[in-house]
PDB file of C-alpha atoms in Angstrom:
ATOM      1  CA  MET A 240      10.873 -37.679  71.341  1.00 53.00           C
ATOM      2  CA  THR A 241      10.005 -41.145  70.356  1.00 59.00           C
ATOM      3  CA  LEU A 242       9.881 -42.423  66.801  1.00 58.00           C
ATOM      4  CA  THR A 243       6.068 -42.403  66.704  1.00 60.00           C
ATOM      5  CA  ASN A 244       5.890 -38.754  67.786  1.00 58.00           C
ATOM      6  CA  ARG A 245       8.362 -37.665  65.105  1.00 57.00           C
ATOM      7  CA  THR A 246       6.457 -39.400  62.303  1.00 57.00           C
ATOM      8  CA  ARG A 247       3.163 -37.823  63.355  1.00 59.00           C
ATOM      9  CA  LYS A 248       4.644 -34.318  63.263  1.00 61.00           C
ATOM     10  CA  GLU A 249       6.163 -34.697  59.796  1.00 66.00           C
ATOM     11  CA  GLY A 250       4.049 -32.661  57.395  1.00 73.00           C
ATOM     12  CA  GLY A 251       2.747 -33.643  54.025  1.00 83.00           C
ATOM     13  CA  PHE A 252      -0.169 -33.210  51.667  1.00 86.00           C
ATOM     14  CA  THR A 253      -3.357 -35.121  52.079  1.00 90.00           C
ATOM     15  CA  LEU A 254      -4.859 -37.094  49.236  1.00 91.00           C
ATOM     16  CA  ILE A 255      -7.702 -34.570  48.866  1.00 93.00           C
ATOM     17  CA  GLU A 256      -5.234 -31.687  48.511  1.00 92.00           C
ATOM     18  CA  LEU A 257      -3.286 -33.526  45.832  1.00 93.00           C
ATOM     19  CA  ILE A 258      -6.432 -34.442  43.886  1.00 95.00           C
ATOM     20  CA  SER A 259      -7.751 -30.860  44.048  1.00 95.00           C
ATOM     21  CA  VAL A 260      -4.431 -29.511  42.669  1.00 94.00           C
ATOM     22  CA  ILE A 261      -4.516 -32.051  39.834  1.00 95.00           C
ATOM     23  CA  ILE A 262      -8.114 -31.078  38.996  1.00 95.00           C
ATOM     24  CA  ILE A 263      -7.215 -27.367  38.956  1.00 95.00           C
ATOM     25  CA  LEU A 264      -4.230 -28.043  36.672  1.00 94.00           C
ATOM     26  CA  GLY A 265      -6.471 -30.066  34.351  1.00 92.00           C
ATOM     27  CA  ILE A 266      -8.990 -27.218  34.122  1.00 93.00           C
ATOM     28  CA  LEU A 267      -6.219 -24.714  33.363  1.00 91.00           C
ATOM     29  CA  ALA A 268      -4.797 -26.982  30.660  1.00 89.00           C
ATOM     30  CA  ALA A 269      -8.253 -27.389  29.094  1.00 89.00           C
ATOM     31  CA  VAL A 270      -8.729 -23.610  28.975  1.00 89.00           C
ATOM     32  CA  ILE A 271      -5.234 -22.718  27.728  1.00 88.00           C
ATOM     33  CA  THR A 272      -4.777 -25.374  25.012  1.00 85.00           C
ATOM     34  CA  PRO A 273      -7.278 -23.937  22.453  1.00 84.00           C
ATOM     35  CA  LYS A 274      -5.793 -20.459  22.918  1.00 83.00           C
ATOM     36  CA  TYR A 275      -2.299 -21.835  22.278  1.00 82.00           C
ATOM     37  CA  PHE A 276      -3.298 -23.496  19.003  1.00 80.00           C
ATOM     38  CA  ASP A 277      -5.134 -20.347  17.888  1.00 82.00           C
ATOM     39  CA  MET A 278      -2.047 -18.253  18.600  1.00 87.00           C
ATOM     40  CA  THR A 279       0.122 -20.748  16.714  1.00 83.00           C
ATOM     41  CA  SER A 280      -2.027 -20.559  13.591  1.00 82.00           C
ATOM     42  CA  LYS A 281      -2.118 -16.748  13.737  1.00 87.00           C
ATOM     43  CA  ALA A 282       1.670 -16.650  14.071  1.00 87.00           C
ATOM     44  CA  LYS A 283       1.993 -18.960  11.055  1.00 86.00           C
ATOM     45  CA  GLU A 284      -0.287 -16.698   8.995  1.00 88.00           C
ATOM     46  CA  GLY A 285       1.699 -13.633  10.079  1.00 90.00           C
ATOM     47  CA  ALA A 286       4.992 -15.239   9.095  1.00 89.00           C
ATOM     48  CA  ALA A 287       3.559 -16.271   5.710  1.00 90.00           C
ATOM     49  CA  ASN A 288       2.257 -12.749   5.162  1.00 92.00           C
ATOM     50  CA  ALA A 289       5.712 -11.333   5.946  1.00 92.00           C
ATOM     51  CA  ALA A 290       7.368 -13.763   3.510  1.00 91.00           C
ATOM     52  CA  VAL A 291       4.944 -12.875   0.716  1.00 92.00           C
ATOM     53  CA  SER A 292       5.358  -9.148   1.385  1.00 92.00           C
ATOM     54  CA  GLU A 293       9.137  -9.564   1.244  1.00 92.00           C
ATOM     55  CA  SER A 294       8.886 -11.384  -2.085  1.00 92.00           C
ATOM     56  CA  ILE A 295       6.656  -8.635  -3.505  1.00 92.00           C
ATOM     57  CA  ALA A 296       9.213  -6.043  -2.354  1.00 93.00           C
ATOM     58  CA  ARG A 297      11.987  -8.045  -4.058  1.00 92.00           C
ATOM     59  CA  PHE A 298       9.870  -8.218  -7.216  1.00 93.00           C
ATOM     60  CA  ASN A 299       9.383  -4.442  -7.169  1.00 92.00           C
ATOM     61  CA  MET A 300      13.116  -3.871  -6.655  1.00 94.00           C
ATOM     62  CA  GLY A 301      13.938  -6.227  -9.547  1.00 93.00           C
ATOM     63  CA  TYR A 302      11.369  -4.549 -11.772  1.00 93.00           C
ATOM     64  CA  ALA A 303      12.782  -1.100 -10.971  1.00 93.00           C
ATOM     65  CA  ASN A 304      16.343  -2.349 -11.495  1.00 93.00           C
ATOM     66  CA  TYR A 305      15.371  -3.791 -14.899  1.00 94.00           C
ATOM     67  CA  LEU A 306      13.692  -0.517 -15.841  1.00 92.00           C
ATOM     68  CA  LEU A 307      16.745   1.543 -14.860  1.00 94.00           C
ATOM     69  CA  THR A 308      19.252  -0.833 -16.442  1.00 93.00           C
ATOM     70  CA  ASN A 309      17.482  -1.464 -19.757  1.00 92.00           C
ATOM     71  CA  GLN A 310      15.564   1.819 -20.137  1.00 92.00           C
ATOM     72  CA  LYS A 311      12.395  -0.117 -20.955  1.00 91.00           C
ATOM     73  CA  VAL A 312       9.526  -1.824 -19.174  1.00 90.00           C
ATOM     74  CA  ALA A 313       9.769  -5.580 -18.624  1.00 90.00           C
ATOM     75  CA  ALA A 314       7.094  -7.412 -20.578  1.00 89.00           C
ATOM     76  CA  SER A 315       6.656 -10.336 -18.197  1.00 91.00           C
ATOM     77  CA  LEU A 316       7.904 -12.178 -15.135  1.00 92.00           C
ATOM     78  CA  ALA A 317       9.807 -14.509 -17.459  1.00 91.00           C
ATOM     79  CA  VAL A 318      11.771 -11.543 -18.842  1.00 92.00           C
ATOM     80  CA  LEU A 319      12.685 -10.409 -15.309  1.00 91.00           C
ATOM     81  CA  THR A 320      13.695 -13.938 -14.367  1.00 91.00           C
ATOM     82  CA  ALA A 321      15.803 -14.389 -17.509  1.00 91.00           C
ATOM     83  CA  ALA A 322      17.583 -11.094 -16.786  1.00 91.00           C
ATOM     84  CA  ASN A 323      18.359 -12.299 -13.218  1.00 91.00           C
ATOM     85  CA  MET A 324      16.412  -9.399 -11.720  1.00 90.00           C
ATOM     86  CA  VAL A 325      13.782 -11.532  -9.985  1.00 90.00           C
ATOM     87  CA  ASN A 326      13.745 -15.149  -8.832  1.00 90.00           C
ATOM     88  CA  ALA A 327      10.505 -16.992  -9.538  1.00 90.00           C
ATOM     89  CA  THR A 328      11.138 -19.121  -6.428  1.00 91.00           C
ATOM     90  CA  MET A 329      12.490 -17.405  -3.328  1.00 90.00           C
ATOM     91  CA  ASP A 330      13.732 -19.100  -0.181  1.00 89.00           C
ATOM     92  CA  MET A 331      12.640 -17.067   2.858  1.00 85.00           C
ATOM     93  CA  GLY A 332      13.933 -19.375   5.580  1.00 84.00           C
ATOM     94  CA  ASP A 333      10.905 -21.264   6.867  1.00 85.00           C
ATOM     95  CA  TRP A 334       8.953 -20.327   3.744  1.00 89.00           C
ATOM     96  CA  THR A 335       9.342 -20.762   0.019  1.00 89.00           C
ATOM     97  CA  VAL A 336       7.574 -18.143  -2.060  1.00 92.00           C
ATOM     98  CA  THR A 337       6.770 -18.958  -5.678  1.00 91.00           C
ATOM     99  CA  MET A 338       5.812 -16.195  -8.077  1.00 93.00           C
ATOM    100  CA  SER A 339       3.783 -16.778 -11.219  1.00 93.00           C
ATOM    101  CA  GLN A 340       2.118 -14.579 -13.804  1.00 92.00           C
ATOM    102  CA  SER A 341      -1.301 -14.979 -15.360  1.00 91.00           C
ATOM    103  CA  GLY A 342      -2.105 -12.228 -17.826  1.00 89.00           C
ATOM    104  CA  THR A 343      -1.690  -8.924 -16.011  1.00 90.00           C
ATOM    105  CA  ASP A 344      -1.772 -10.502 -12.541  1.00 92.00           C
ATOM    106  CA  VAL A 345       1.227 -11.757 -10.584  1.00 93.00           C
ATOM    107  CA  SER A 346       0.679 -14.218  -7.724  1.00 93.00           C
ATOM    108  CA  ALA A 347       3.006 -14.859  -4.808  1.00 93.00           C
ATOM    109  CA  LYS A 348       2.335 -18.162  -3.009  1.00 91.00           C
ATOM    110  CA  ALA A 349       3.930 -18.932   0.377  1.00 91.00           C
ATOM    111  CA  THR A 350       4.584 -22.606   1.142  1.00 89.00           C
ATOM    112  CA  GLU A 351       6.197 -24.011   4.268  1.00 87.00           C
ATOM    113  CA  SER A 352       9.732 -25.093   3.442  1.00 76.00           C
ATOM    114  CA  LYS A 353       9.736 -28.087   5.760  1.00 76.00           C
ATOM    115  CA  ASP A 354       6.826 -29.987   4.195  1.00 64.00           C
ATOM    116  CA  ASN A 355       6.247 -28.245   0.808  1.00 59.00           C
ATOM    117  CA  ALA A 356       2.635 -29.361   0.867  1.00 63.00           C
ATOM    118  CA  THR A 357       1.080 -26.637   2.966  1.00 73.00           C
ATOM    119  CA  THR A 358       0.284 -23.419   1.139  1.00 72.00           C
ATOM    120  CA  VAL A 359      -0.617 -20.891   3.768  1.00 78.00           C
ATOM    121  CA  LEU A 360      -1.085 -17.692   1.811  1.00 86.00           C
ATOM    122  CA  THR A 361      -1.383 -16.456  -1.766  1.00 90.00           C
ATOM    123  CA  LYS A 362      -1.445 -12.786  -2.746  1.00 92.00           C
ATOM    124  CA  THR A 363      -2.155 -11.476  -6.216  1.00 92.00           C
ATOM    125  CA  PHE A 364      -1.200  -8.039  -7.497  1.00 90.00           C
ATOM    126  CA  ALA A 365      -1.433  -6.279 -10.841  1.00 91.00           C
ATOM    127  CA  TRP A 366       1.571  -6.141 -13.160  1.00 86.00           C
ATOM    128  CA  PRO A 367       3.164  -2.698 -12.815  1.00 82.00           C
ATOM    129  CA  GLN A 368       2.526  -0.320 -15.717  1.00 68.00           C
TER     130      GLN A 368
END
């Protein structure tokens, strides 16, 4: 075979085939991108919810421990914190949960540890009686 015959038989993609593949990939990217960001935000909310639930469970354990140790009900979150039964600020890995009391309500606020400016979730529950 001559050199010209060999080069004609070598396969490859045409310009139209390449452009059509690029267009299809662009359409797929345009459809998938919003779903990805929606899933990311839902995952962030789920992780914040888990961190807040964990902090509420730790609060309940500290409250019960105080009750069993001192044979009396804790009057406030400050009393539990002073007795080292509950931490007002809890490090949950990617999240920092801060607990505060206002009257008979206790709030647990989840904030991202990496930027400390983004509060994702706050849950409020009644002081145990």
